[in-house]
Short mmCIF file of C-alpha atoms in Angstrom, two decimals:
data_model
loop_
_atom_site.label_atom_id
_atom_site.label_comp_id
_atom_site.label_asym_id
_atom_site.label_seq_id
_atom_site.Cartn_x
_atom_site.Cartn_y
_atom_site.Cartn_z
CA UNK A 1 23.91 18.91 23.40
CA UNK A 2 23.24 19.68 19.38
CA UNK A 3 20.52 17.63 18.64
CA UNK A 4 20.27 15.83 15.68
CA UNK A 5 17.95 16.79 12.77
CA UNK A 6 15.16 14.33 13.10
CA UNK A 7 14.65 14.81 16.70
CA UNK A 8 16.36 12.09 18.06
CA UNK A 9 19.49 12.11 19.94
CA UNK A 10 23.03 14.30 19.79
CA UNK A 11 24.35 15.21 16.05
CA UNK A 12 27.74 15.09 15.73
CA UNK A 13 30.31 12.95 14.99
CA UNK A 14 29.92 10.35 17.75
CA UNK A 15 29.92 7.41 16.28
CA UNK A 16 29.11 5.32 19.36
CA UNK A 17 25.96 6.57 18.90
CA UNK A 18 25.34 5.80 15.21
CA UNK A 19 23.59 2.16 15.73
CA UNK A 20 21.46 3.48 18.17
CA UNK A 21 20.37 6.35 16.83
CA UNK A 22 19.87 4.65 13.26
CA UNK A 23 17.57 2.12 15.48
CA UNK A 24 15.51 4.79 17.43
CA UNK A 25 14.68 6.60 13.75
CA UNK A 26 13.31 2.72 12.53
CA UNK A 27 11.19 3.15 15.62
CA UNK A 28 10.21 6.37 15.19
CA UNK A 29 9.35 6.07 11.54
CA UNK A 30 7.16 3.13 12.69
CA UNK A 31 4.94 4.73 15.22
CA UNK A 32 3.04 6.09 12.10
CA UNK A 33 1.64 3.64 9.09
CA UNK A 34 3.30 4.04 5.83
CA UNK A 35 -0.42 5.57 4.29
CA UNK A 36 -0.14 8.05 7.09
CA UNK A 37 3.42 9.01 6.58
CA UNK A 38 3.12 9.12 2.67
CA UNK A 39 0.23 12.03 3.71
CA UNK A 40 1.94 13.37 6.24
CA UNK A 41 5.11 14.26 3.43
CA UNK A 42 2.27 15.88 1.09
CA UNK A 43 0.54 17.96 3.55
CA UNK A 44 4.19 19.28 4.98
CA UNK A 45 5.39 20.05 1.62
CA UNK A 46 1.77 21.62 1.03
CA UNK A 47 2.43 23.85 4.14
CA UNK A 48 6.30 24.62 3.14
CA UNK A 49 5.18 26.13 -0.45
CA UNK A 50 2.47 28.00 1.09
CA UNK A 51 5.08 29.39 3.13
CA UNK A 52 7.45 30.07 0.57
CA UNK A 53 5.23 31.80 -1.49
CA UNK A 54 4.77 34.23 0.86
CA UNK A 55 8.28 34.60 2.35
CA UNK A 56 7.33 33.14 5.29
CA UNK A 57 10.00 30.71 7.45
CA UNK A 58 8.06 26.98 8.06
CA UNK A 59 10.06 25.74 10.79
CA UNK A 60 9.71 26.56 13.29
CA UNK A 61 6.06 27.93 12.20
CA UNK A 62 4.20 30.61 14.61
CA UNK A 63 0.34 29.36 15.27
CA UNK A 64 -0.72 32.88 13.74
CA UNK A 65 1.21 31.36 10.43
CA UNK A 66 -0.23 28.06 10.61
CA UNK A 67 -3.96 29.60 11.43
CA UNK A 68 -3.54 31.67 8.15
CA UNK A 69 -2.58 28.38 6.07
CA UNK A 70 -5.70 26.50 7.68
CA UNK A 71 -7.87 29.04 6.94
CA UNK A 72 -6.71 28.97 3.17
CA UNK A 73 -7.37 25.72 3.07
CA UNK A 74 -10.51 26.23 4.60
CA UNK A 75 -11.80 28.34 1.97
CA UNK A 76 -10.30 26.60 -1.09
CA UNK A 77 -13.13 23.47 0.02
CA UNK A 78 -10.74 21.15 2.36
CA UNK A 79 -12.94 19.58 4.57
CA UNK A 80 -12.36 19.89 8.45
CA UNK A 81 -11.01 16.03 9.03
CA UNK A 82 -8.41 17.00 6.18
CA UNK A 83 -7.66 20.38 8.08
CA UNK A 84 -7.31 18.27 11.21
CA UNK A 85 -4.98 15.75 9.00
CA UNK A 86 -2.92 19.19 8.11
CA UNK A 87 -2.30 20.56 11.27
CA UNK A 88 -1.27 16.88 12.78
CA UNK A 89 1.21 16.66 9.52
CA UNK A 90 2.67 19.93 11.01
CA UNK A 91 3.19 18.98 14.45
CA UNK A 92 4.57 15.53 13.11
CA UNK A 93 7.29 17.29 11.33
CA UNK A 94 8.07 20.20 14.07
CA UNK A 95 8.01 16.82 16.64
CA UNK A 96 10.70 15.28 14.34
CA UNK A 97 13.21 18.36 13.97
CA UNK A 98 13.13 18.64 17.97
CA UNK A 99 10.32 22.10 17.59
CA UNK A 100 7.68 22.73 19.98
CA UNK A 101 4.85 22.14 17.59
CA UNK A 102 2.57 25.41 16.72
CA UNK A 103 -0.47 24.11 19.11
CA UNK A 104 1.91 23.76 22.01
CA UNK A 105 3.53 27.58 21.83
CA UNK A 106 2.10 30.26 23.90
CA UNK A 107 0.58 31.84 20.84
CA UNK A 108 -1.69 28.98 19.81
CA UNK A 109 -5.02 30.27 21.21
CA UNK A 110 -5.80 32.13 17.69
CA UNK A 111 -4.76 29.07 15.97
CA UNK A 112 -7.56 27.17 18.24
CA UNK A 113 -10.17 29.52 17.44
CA UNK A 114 -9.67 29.14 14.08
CA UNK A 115 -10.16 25.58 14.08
CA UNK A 116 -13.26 25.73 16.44
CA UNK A 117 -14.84 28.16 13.13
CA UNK A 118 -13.67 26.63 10.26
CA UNK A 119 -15.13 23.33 12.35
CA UNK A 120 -18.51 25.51 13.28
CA UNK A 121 -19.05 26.71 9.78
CA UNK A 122 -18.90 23.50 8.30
CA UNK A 123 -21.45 21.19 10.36
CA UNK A 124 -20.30 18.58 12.04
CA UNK A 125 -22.38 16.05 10.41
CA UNK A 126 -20.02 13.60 9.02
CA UNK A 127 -20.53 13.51 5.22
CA UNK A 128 -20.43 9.77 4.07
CA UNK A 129 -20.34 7.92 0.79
CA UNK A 130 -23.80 5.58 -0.39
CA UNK A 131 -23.07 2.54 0.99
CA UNK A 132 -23.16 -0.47 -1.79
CA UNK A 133 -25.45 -2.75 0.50
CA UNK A 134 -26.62 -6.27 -0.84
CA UNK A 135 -28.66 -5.17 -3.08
CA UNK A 136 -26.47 -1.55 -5.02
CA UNK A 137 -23.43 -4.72 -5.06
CA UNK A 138 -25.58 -6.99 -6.83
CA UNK A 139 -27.01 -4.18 -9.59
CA UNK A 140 -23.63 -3.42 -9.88
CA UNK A 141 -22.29 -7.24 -10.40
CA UNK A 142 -25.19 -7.61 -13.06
CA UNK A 143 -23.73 -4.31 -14.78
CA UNK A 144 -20.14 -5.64 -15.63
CA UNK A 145 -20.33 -8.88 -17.06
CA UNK A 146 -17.24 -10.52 -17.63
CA UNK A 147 -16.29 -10.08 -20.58
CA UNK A 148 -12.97 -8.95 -20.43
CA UNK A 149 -9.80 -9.17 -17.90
CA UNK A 150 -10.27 -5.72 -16.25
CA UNK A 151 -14.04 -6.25 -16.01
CA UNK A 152 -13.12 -9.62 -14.29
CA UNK A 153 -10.71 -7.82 -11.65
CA UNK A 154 -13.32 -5.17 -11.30
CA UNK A 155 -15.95 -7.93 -10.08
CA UNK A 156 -13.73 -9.80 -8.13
CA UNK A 157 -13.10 -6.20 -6.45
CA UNK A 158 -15.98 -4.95 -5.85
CA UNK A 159 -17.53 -8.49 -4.13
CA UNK A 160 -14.78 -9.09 -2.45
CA UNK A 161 -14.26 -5.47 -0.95
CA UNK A 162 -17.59 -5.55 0.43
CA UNK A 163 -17.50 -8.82 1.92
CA UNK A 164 -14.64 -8.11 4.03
CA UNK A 165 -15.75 -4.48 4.86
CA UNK A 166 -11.82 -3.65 3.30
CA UNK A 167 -10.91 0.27 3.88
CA UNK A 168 -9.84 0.78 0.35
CA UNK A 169 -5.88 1.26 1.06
CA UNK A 170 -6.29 -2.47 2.51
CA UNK A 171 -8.21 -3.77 -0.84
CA UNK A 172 -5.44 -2.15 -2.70
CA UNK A 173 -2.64 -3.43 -1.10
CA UNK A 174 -4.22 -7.26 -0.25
CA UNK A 175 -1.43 -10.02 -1.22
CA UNK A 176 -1.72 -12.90 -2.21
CA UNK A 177 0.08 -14.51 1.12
CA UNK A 178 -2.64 -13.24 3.28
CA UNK A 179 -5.87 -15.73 1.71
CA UNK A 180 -6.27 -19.12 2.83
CA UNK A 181 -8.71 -20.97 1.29
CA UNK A 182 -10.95 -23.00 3.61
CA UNK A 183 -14.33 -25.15 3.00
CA UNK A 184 -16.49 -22.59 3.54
CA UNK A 185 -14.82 -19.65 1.46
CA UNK A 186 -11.59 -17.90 2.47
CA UNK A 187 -9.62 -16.17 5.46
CA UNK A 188 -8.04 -13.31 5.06
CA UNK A 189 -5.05 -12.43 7.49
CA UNK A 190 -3.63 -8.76 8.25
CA UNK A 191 -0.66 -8.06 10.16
CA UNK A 192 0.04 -3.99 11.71
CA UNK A 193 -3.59 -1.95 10.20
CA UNK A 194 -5.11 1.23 11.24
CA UNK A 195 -7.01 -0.75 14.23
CA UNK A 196 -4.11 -3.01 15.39
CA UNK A 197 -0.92 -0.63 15.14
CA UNK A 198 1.63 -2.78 17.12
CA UNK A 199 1.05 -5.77 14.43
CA UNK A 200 -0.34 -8.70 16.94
CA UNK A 201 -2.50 -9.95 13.87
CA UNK A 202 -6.01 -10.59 13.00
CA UNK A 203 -7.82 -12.89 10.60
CA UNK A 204 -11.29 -12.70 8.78
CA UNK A 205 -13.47 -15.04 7.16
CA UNK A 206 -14.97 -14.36 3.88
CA UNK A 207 -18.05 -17.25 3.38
CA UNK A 208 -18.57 -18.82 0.57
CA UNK A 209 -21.58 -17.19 -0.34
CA UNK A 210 -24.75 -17.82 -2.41
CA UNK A 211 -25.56 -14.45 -3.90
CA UNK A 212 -22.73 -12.83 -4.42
CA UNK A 213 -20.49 -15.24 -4.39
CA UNK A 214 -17.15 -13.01 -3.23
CA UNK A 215 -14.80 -15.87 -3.14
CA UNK A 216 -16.02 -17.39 -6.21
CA UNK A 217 -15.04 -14.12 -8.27
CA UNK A 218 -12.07 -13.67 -6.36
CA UNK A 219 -10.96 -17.03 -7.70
CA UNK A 220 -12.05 -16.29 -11.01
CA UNK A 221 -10.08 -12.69 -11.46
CA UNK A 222 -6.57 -14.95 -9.68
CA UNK A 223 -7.40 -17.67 -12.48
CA UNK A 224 -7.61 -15.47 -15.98
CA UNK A 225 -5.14 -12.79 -14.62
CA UNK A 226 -2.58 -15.89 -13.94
CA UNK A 227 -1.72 -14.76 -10.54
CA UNK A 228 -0.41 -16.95 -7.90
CA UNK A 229 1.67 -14.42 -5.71
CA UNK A 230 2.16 -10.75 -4.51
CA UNK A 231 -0.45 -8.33 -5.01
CA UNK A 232 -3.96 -9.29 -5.20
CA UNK A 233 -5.37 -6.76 -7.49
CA UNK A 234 -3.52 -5.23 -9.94
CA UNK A 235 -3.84 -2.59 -12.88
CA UNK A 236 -5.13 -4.22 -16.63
CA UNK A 237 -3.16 -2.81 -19.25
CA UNK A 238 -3.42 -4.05 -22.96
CA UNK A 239 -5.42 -6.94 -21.56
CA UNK A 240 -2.77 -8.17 -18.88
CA UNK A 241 -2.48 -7.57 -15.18
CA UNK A 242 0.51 -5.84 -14.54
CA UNK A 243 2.89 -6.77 -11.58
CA UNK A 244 2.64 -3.79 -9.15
CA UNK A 245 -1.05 -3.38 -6.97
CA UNK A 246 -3.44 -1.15 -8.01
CA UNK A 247 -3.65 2.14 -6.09
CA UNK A 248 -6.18 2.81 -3.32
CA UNK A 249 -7.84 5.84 -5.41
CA UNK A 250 -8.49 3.10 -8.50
CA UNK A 251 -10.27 1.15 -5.56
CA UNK A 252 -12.87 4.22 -5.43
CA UNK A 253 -13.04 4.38 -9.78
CA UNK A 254 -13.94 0.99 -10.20
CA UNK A 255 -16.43 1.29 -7.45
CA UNK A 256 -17.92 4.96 -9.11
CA UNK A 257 -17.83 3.14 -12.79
CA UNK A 258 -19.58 0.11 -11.39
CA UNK A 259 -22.43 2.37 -10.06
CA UNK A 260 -22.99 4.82 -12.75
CA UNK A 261 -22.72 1.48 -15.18
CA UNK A 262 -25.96 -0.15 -12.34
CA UNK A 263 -28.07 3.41 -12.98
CA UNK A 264 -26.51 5.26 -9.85
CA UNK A 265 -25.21 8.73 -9.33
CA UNK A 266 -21.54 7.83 -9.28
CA UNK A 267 -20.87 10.85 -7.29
CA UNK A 268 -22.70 9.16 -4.35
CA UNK A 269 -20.02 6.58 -4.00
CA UNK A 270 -16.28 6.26 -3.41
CA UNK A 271 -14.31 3.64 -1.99
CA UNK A 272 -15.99 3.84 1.22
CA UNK A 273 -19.38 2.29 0.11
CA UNK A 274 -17.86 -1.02 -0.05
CA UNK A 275 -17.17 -1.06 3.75
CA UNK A 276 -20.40 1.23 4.79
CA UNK A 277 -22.08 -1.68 2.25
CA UNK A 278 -21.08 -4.51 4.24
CA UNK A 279 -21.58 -2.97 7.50
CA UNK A 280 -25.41 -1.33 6.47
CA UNK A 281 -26.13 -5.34 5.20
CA UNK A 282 -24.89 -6.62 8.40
CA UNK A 283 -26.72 -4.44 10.35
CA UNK A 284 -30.04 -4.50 8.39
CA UNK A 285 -30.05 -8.92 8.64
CA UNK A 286 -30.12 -8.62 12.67
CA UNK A 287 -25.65 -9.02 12.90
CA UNK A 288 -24.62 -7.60 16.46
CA UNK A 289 -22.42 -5.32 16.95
CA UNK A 290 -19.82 -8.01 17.98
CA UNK A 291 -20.33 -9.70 14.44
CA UNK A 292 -19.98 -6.60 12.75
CA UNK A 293 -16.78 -5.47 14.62
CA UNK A 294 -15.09 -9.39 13.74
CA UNK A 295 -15.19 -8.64 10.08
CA UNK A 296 -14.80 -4.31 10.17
CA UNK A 297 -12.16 -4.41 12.96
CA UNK A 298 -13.31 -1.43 14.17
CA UNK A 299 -11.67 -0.39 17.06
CA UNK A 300 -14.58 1.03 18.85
CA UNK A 301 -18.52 0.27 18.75
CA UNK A 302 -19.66 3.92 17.99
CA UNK A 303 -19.34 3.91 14.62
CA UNK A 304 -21.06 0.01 14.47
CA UNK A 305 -23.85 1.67 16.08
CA UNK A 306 -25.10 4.24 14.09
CA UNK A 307 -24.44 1.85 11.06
CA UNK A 308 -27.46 -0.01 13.21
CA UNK A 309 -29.41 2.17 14.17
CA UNK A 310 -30.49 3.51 10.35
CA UNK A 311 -30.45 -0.13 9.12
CA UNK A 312 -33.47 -0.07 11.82
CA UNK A 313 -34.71 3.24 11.47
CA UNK A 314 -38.31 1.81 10.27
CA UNK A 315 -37.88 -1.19 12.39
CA UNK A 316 -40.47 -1.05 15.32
CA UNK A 317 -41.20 2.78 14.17
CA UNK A 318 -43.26 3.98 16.91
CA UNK A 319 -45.58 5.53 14.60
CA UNK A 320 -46.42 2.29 12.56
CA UNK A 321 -49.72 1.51 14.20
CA UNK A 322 -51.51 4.92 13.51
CA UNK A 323 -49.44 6.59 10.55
#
């Protein structure tokens, strides 16, 4: 049987098989989320170049290939989570042309050990963003008054990120479809996300407030913007909100221009500290884990935890009665 270029069933002309085979690629292209795909294409055609440069055939790749690629990457600064990201982008795309992928061949032991270093050399210490608690959010709020449209959105962004503990691809893609608006402040509902990848749904409350006031700004950035539809947050240019959303990477500007604009080092923050904010507040005002996980969505509790744990680091200190 010639198998057909993505993986999936005979090539050919048979076109008894052309419904089916169009349906199993819709599945197919769904078992990953569009963010992951989108990376997925960059890293591949990151790998391909590499390859051509250096005469080298990428499909199907030998581990001892891919462990020289990994370690270039390695060396220009890439992180080991975006090494990781790499090598599953690889696989992905042997996996789709019907290839064994590179850690499944007999020759991926080198390709293993190289991991294990580049991995052993870096720490495994997860490096995370300053979390905009309560308190950064608010010094931020006071730093961008609104006085014009963008500075508006950028409020309405920044309050309403943290309140819902958004990952910043979610804040930049919210529509306007998934807020209700409720007595006490607003629910937000998401359909397939990173935790819940077969779509059954969730829905999250944003309160009111009475410091912050994330719904209230929300409102406000909707209002003067004059949106009533599609995406939530959107670009400002020439003093209008243009139609398309805003990308997730403006998500992490407005957050590093609202903290250098409050007296921080923006380089501390990214789009992260909105969600590590929310989380580090919860945490530090006595939530439970449980409470945390109903706004975070977090699919697991480990990561809850050691949000908890240094929210109570001097909490109880054993050392507070004779230090």
């Amino acid at each position: 049987m010639i198998i057909d270029p993505n993986g999936i069933g005979p090539a050919g002309r048979d076109t008894s098989l052309a419904a089916p085979l169009a349906q199993a690629r819709a599945y197919a292209r769904a078992s990953r989320a569009p963010a992951t795909r989108l990376a997925y294409r960059r890293d591949w055609a990151a790998f391909t170049a590499w390859c051509h440069d250096r005469d080298q055939g990428a499909l199907p790749a030998d581990p001892r290939l891919v462990a020289l690629f990994l370690a270039h990457e390695a060396a220009r600064g890439l992180r080991p989570s975006s090494i990781g990201r790499l090598l599953a982008a690889i696989a992905f795309a042997h996996r789709q042309a019907g290839c064994v992928p590179p850690q499944a061949q007999p020759q991926a032991g080198v390709l293993a050990e190289v991991i294990a270093g580049i991995r052993r050399q870096a720490g495994t210490a997860p490096r995370r963003k300053q979390a905009a608690d309560d308190r950064v959010l608010q010094a931020m709020l006071a730093a961008l008054p609104a006085t014009n449209l963008k500075a508006i959105r950028d409020r309405a962004l920044l309050a309403f990120g943290m309140a819902g503990a958004f990952r910043r691809s979610e804040l930049a893609g919210l529509r306007c479809d998934q807020l209700d608006r409720t007595p006490e402040g607003m629910t937000v509902r998401f359909g397939a996300t990173k935790t819940d990848p077969e779509g059954r749904g969730v829905c999250i409350a944003i309160p009111e407030g009475r410091r912050i006031r994330p719904v209230a700004l929300l409102e406000a950035w909707l209002e003067a913007a004059g949106i009533t539809d599609g995406a939530v947050f959107r670009d400002v240019v020439r003093g209008q909100a243009s139609a398309g959303p805003i990308s997730d990477r403006t998500v992490a500007r407005v957050v590093q221009r609202a903290a250098q604009a409050a007296g921080y080092d923006p380089a501390r923050f990214g789009g992260h500290s909105l969600r590590a904010g929310f989380l580090t507040s919860g945490a530090r005002a006595g939530a439970s884990l449980f409470r945390l996980k109903d706004v975070s969505r977090h699919r697991s509790t480990d990561v809850l935890a050691a949000y908890v744990r240094e929210a109570g680091l001097f909490t109880d200190h054993a050392g507070e009665t004779f230090l």
